[in-house]
Amino acid sequence: MSSHTPHYMIVGGGITGLSAAFYLKKRLEAEGVPFRISVVEKSPAFGGKIHTIEKEGFVIEKGPDSFLARKRPIIDLAYDLGLEQELTGTNPKAKKTYIVRQGKLHRMPPGLVLGIPTQMTPFMKTGLISPLGKIRAALDLVLPKREITNDESLGHFLERRLGKEVLERIVEPLLAGIYAGDTFNLSLKSTFPQFRMMEQKHRSLILGMMASRKNVPEETAHLPAAIRSSVFVTFKKGLKTLVSGLVSALDSADLRTGLGVASVRQRGQQAEVTFEDGSSEIVDGVILTSPTYQAAQMLADFPAASELKKIDYISVANVIMAFDRKDIPFELDASGFLVPRNEGSTITACTLTSAKWLHTAPEGKVLLRCYIGRSGEQEWPAWSDEQLISKARHDLRSLLGLTAEPLFTEVTRLNHSMPQYPVGHLEQIARFREELSAAMPQVLVTGAGFHGVGLPDCIRQGKEVAWQLADRIVD
Ligand code: FAD
């Protein structure tokens, strides 16, 4: 009888990789099969894009800061890890959001969901859109649906339904926060498939969005009562809570940091993983969860991996600044503001972090976070941290009248961090996966570059791929 304990390796210790490892372990334990799991992470720490620090009483997120509460996988994971009591919602007194138009902040009309109007009266009153722009948006109510159902760009879809003004002045800046992309280069099917389904079902995007809002109470039934009214949720001590919860739950696994994988090759019924230090290991299954351009490098011997190189990644930075409350010359009654492309600012958005999330700053202090970089605005990597700070402060001075010297600043540079799903992405990915499973059945590839960039989507993808591998193991 063989004494070999099957060994499965997860490459990449971001939220996708850690979730994949967690759900693989859970499932294989439940199946009662022998196994070993390793998680291999190139950088010195687990978490990937998630990076929370604590400084002078502030809780600072250098990467993602929260997630959509209605998306179940992350709430389910919080419950699975016994962390549900750590969840917290946004400050109900800071619900407003502003958008810049001609150098001035305008309140985003109430009732917008992902930038789509669901209440016509406030939308018709907003100063953000011209009277003609409003009439054009209202045409969505009567325009026929598109009969061809192949993929199209998000920008093309939104312009077709709501017109150029709503797209450029409201929806694009809002969605830029998620993808930092050019909507005309992003796949509708891969980014907002629900928009397409609404058009198909209700003919009008506005009517579809209004109908979907009616389901909201049911969608939040899974949340702990204390946060049920919050659209966004995070952890009281930051998203690192989720990372450390996963790492603790994986304590019996072999967790390695500071070790990059150079290549993965099929070896008979197994896979050979070669590390950047030149060593290698034969394993019984591999899940790659790195950004797709890094997965393509690891699979360089596999021709279809070139499909993964078609997914472009945008670089973004953020500048976080702490202030004394007394130095802030405006009301802290909003979550922040967005800056459309043509406004001539460096920053693309600013979150009034400590107004939105009360746990992030000590009494009497304020935390702000400015975002820099989006598709078409990729000069910033050549700028120094000092230049990024100075440009962000310049914008805050002209938009908010904020002249005070920050108590401290934190700059985060996230090169090639935001995947841009091209039109036809789903088909490309399906083709790639089919060829991979035929050529390298021991290797699975997933992560933010595939089916959703949000943390809940990454967790869902990690779990799905863990179950696929487990199905192959127990079959
Ligand atoms: P990653 O976090 O990139 O993890 C992949 C890991 O693989 C990395 O740790 C990397 O070091 C490792 N790796 C790469 N190559 C190798 C190799 N050769 N060998 C071993 N390891 C390797 N989402 C939200 O839901 N809410 C938000 O508020 C939000 N804000 C965001 C703000 C910013 C600035 C950014 C960039 C993203 C944000 N997102 C947000 C998106 C979300 O954070 C990411 O999509 C998600 O964290 C990606 O997780 P991942 O595990 O797929 O990839």
PDB file of C-alpha atoms and ligand atoms in Angstrom, residues 11-17 40-43 47-49 63-67 259-261 276 289-291 294 298 316 318 369 414 417-418 447-448 453-456 458, ligand 1:
ATOM      1  CA  VAL A  11       0.067  29.625  -5.438  1.00  0.00           C
ATOM      2  CA  GLY A  12      -0.666  33.183  -4.269  1.00  0.00           C
ATOM      3  CA  GLY A  13      -1.744  34.114  -0.748  1.00  0.00           C
ATOM      4  CA  GLY A  14      -4.207  36.900  -1.560  1.00  0.00           C
ATOM      5  CA  ILE A  15      -7.877  36.565  -0.683  1.00  0.00           C
ATOM      6  CA  THR A  16      -8.519  34.163  -3.592  1.00  0.00           C
ATOM      7  CA  GLY A  17      -5.662  31.826  -2.676  1.00  0.00           C
ATOM      8  CA  VAL A  40       3.038  29.648  -1.444  1.00  0.00           C
ATOM      9  CA  GLU A  41       3.211  33.443  -1.489  1.00  0.00           C
ATOM     10  CA  LYS A  42       5.915  35.452  -3.226  1.00  0.00           C
ATOM     11  CA  SER A  43       5.773  38.538  -1.001  1.00  0.00           C
ATOM     12  CA  GLY A  47      -3.219  39.120   2.032  1.00  0.00           C
ATOM     13  CA  GLY A  48      -2.234  40.184  -1.510  1.00  0.00           C
ATOM     14  CA  LYS A  49      -3.949  43.499  -2.211  1.00  0.00           C
ATOM     15  CA  GLY A  63      -5.671  48.396  -0.611  1.00  0.00           C
ATOM     16  CA  PRO A  64      -9.367  47.490  -0.549  1.00  0.00           C
ATOM     17  CA  ASP A  65     -11.308  48.980   2.353  1.00  0.00           C
ATOM     18  CA  SER A  66     -14.724  47.289   2.354  1.00  0.00           C
ATOM     19  CA  PHE A  67     -17.120  45.158   0.338  1.00  0.00           C
ATOM     20  CA  LEU A 259       8.805  32.218  -2.037  1.00  0.00           C
ATOM     21  CA  GLY A 260       7.867  32.869  -5.677  1.00  0.00           C
ATOM     22  CA  VAL A 261       6.835  30.163  -8.107  1.00  0.00           C
ATOM     23  CA  GLU A 276      12.294  31.131  -8.099  1.00  0.00           C
ATOM     24  CA  THR A 289      -4.369  32.602  -7.957  1.00  0.00           C
ATOM     25  CA  SER A 290      -1.855  35.292  -8.933  1.00  0.00           C
ATOM     26  CA  PRO A 291      -2.723  38.139 -11.330  1.00  0.00           C
ATOM     27  CA  GLN A 294       1.994  36.275 -13.543  1.00  0.00           C
ATOM     28  CA  MET A 298       4.293  30.385 -14.630  1.00  0.00           C
ATOM     29  CA  VAL A 316      -3.307  52.945  -9.295  1.00  0.00           C
ATOM     30  CA  ASN A 318      -3.528  56.242  -3.221  1.00  0.00           C
ATOM     31  CA  ARG A 369      -7.884  58.941   1.104  1.00  0.00           C
ATOM     32  CA  LEU A 414      -0.225  49.435  -6.760  1.00  0.00           C
ATOM     33  CA  SER A 417      -3.285  45.975  -9.957  1.00  0.00           C
ATOM     34  CA  MET A 418      -6.689  46.499 -11.606  1.00  0.00           C
ATOM     35  CA  GLY A 447      -8.408  35.007  -9.160  1.00  0.00           C
ATOM     36  CA  ALA A 448      -9.471  38.599  -9.706  1.00  0.00           C
ATOM     37  CA  VAL A 453     -12.531  41.826  -8.907  1.00  0.00           C
ATOM     38  CA  GLY A 454     -14.464  42.479  -5.680  1.00  0.00           C
ATOM     39  CA  LEU A 455     -13.426  40.614  -2.549  1.00  0.00           C
ATOM     40  CA  PRO A 456     -16.686  38.586  -2.428  1.00  0.00           C
ATOM     41  CA  CYS A 458     -12.575  36.503  -5.321  1.00  0.00           C
TER      42      CYS A 458
HETATM   43  P1  FAD B   1      -4.024  39.375  -5.125  1.00  0.00           P
HETATM   44  O1  FAD B   1      -4.521  40.060  -3.924  1.00  0.00           O
HETATM   45  O2  FAD B   1      -3.269  40.144  -6.153  1.00  0.00           O
HETATM   46  O3  FAD B   1      -3.162  38.119  -4.648  1.00  0.00           O
HETATM   47  C1  FAD B   1      -2.369  37.385  -5.534  1.00  0.00           C
HETATM   48  C2  FAD B   1      -1.128  36.992  -4.784  1.00  0.00           C
HETATM   49  O4  FAD B   1      -0.316  36.182  -5.643  1.00  0.00           O
HETATM   50  C3  FAD B   1      -0.274  38.166  -4.353  1.00  0.00           C
HETATM   51  O5  FAD B   1      -0.118  38.157  -2.952  1.00  0.00           O
HETATM   52  C4  FAD B   1       1.044  37.957  -5.091  1.00  0.00           C
HETATM   53  O6  FAD B   1       2.178  38.355  -4.349  1.00  0.00           O
HETATM   54  C5  FAD B   1       1.024  36.461  -5.302  1.00  0.00           C
HETATM   55  N1  FAD B   1       1.898  36.016  -6.409  1.00  0.00           N
HETATM   56  C6  FAD B   1       2.041  36.592  -7.629  1.00  0.00           C
HETATM   57  N2  FAD B   1       2.946  35.925  -8.361  1.00  0.00           N
HETATM   58  C7  FAD B   1       3.366  34.889  -7.592  1.00  0.00           C
HETATM   59  C8  FAD B   1       4.307  33.854  -7.798  1.00  0.00           C
HETATM   60  N3  FAD B   1       4.991  33.739  -8.951  1.00  0.00           N
HETATM   61  N4  FAD B   1       4.507  32.967  -6.791  1.00  0.00           N
HETATM   62  C9  FAD B   1       3.823  33.075  -5.616  1.00  0.00           C
HETATM   63  N5  FAD B   1       2.944  34.055  -5.364  1.00  0.00           N
HETATM   64  C10 FAD B   1       2.707  34.947  -6.356  1.00  0.00           C
HETATM   65  N6  FAD B   1     -12.366  45.049  -3.783  1.00  0.00           N
HETATM   66  C11 FAD B   1     -13.403  45.187  -2.919  1.00  0.00           C
HETATM   67  O7  FAD B   1     -14.236  44.270  -2.801  1.00  0.00           O
HETATM   68  N7  FAD B   1     -13.546  46.313  -2.147  1.00  0.00           N
HETATM   69  C12 FAD B   1     -12.669  47.353  -2.212  1.00  0.00           C
HETATM   70  O8  FAD B   1     -12.791  48.322  -1.457  1.00  0.00           O
HETATM   71  C13 FAD B   1     -11.611  47.265  -3.149  1.00  0.00           C
HETATM   72  N8  FAD B   1     -10.736  48.280  -3.260  1.00  0.00           N
HETATM   73  C14 FAD B   1      -9.614  48.118  -4.019  1.00  0.00           C
HETATM   74  C15 FAD B   1      -8.660  49.130  -4.027  1.00  0.00           C
HETATM   75  C16 FAD B   1      -7.500  48.961  -4.752  1.00  0.00           C
HETATM   76  C17 FAD B   1      -6.488  50.068  -4.733  1.00  0.00           C
HETATM   77  C18 FAD B   1      -7.281  47.766  -5.506  1.00  0.00           C
HETATM   78  C19 FAD B   1      -6.018  47.553  -6.292  1.00  0.00           C
HETATM   79  C20 FAD B   1      -8.238  46.763  -5.515  1.00  0.00           C
HETATM   80  C21 FAD B   1      -9.405  46.915  -4.769  1.00  0.00           C
HETATM   81  N9  FAD B   1     -10.395  45.931  -4.738  1.00  0.00           N
HETATM   82  C22 FAD B   1     -11.470  46.056  -3.905  1.00  0.00           C
HETATM   83  C23 FAD B   1     -10.218  44.674  -5.487  1.00  0.00           C
HETATM   84  C24 FAD B   1      -9.652  43.559  -4.605  1.00  0.00           C
HETATM   85  O9  FAD B   1      -8.841  44.095  -3.600  1.00  0.00           O
HETATM   86  C25 FAD B   1      -8.814  42.577  -5.417  1.00  0.00           C
HETATM   87  O10 FAD B   1      -9.486  42.213  -6.608  1.00  0.00           O
HETATM   88  C26 FAD B   1      -8.513  41.318  -4.624  1.00  0.00           C
HETATM   89  O11 FAD B   1      -7.922  41.638  -3.383  1.00  0.00           O
HETATM   90  C27 FAD B   1      -7.615  40.408  -5.446  1.00  0.00           C
HETATM   91  O12 FAD B   1      -7.345  39.232  -4.707  1.00  0.00           O
HETATM   92  P2  FAD B   1      -6.542  38.027  -5.366  1.00  0.00           P
HETATM   93  O13 FAD B   1      -6.238  37.072  -4.276  1.00  0.00           O
HETATM   94  O14 FAD B   1      -7.272  37.508  -6.562  1.00  0.00           O
HETATM   95  O15 FAD B   1      -5.220  38.688  -5.940  1.00  0.00           O
END
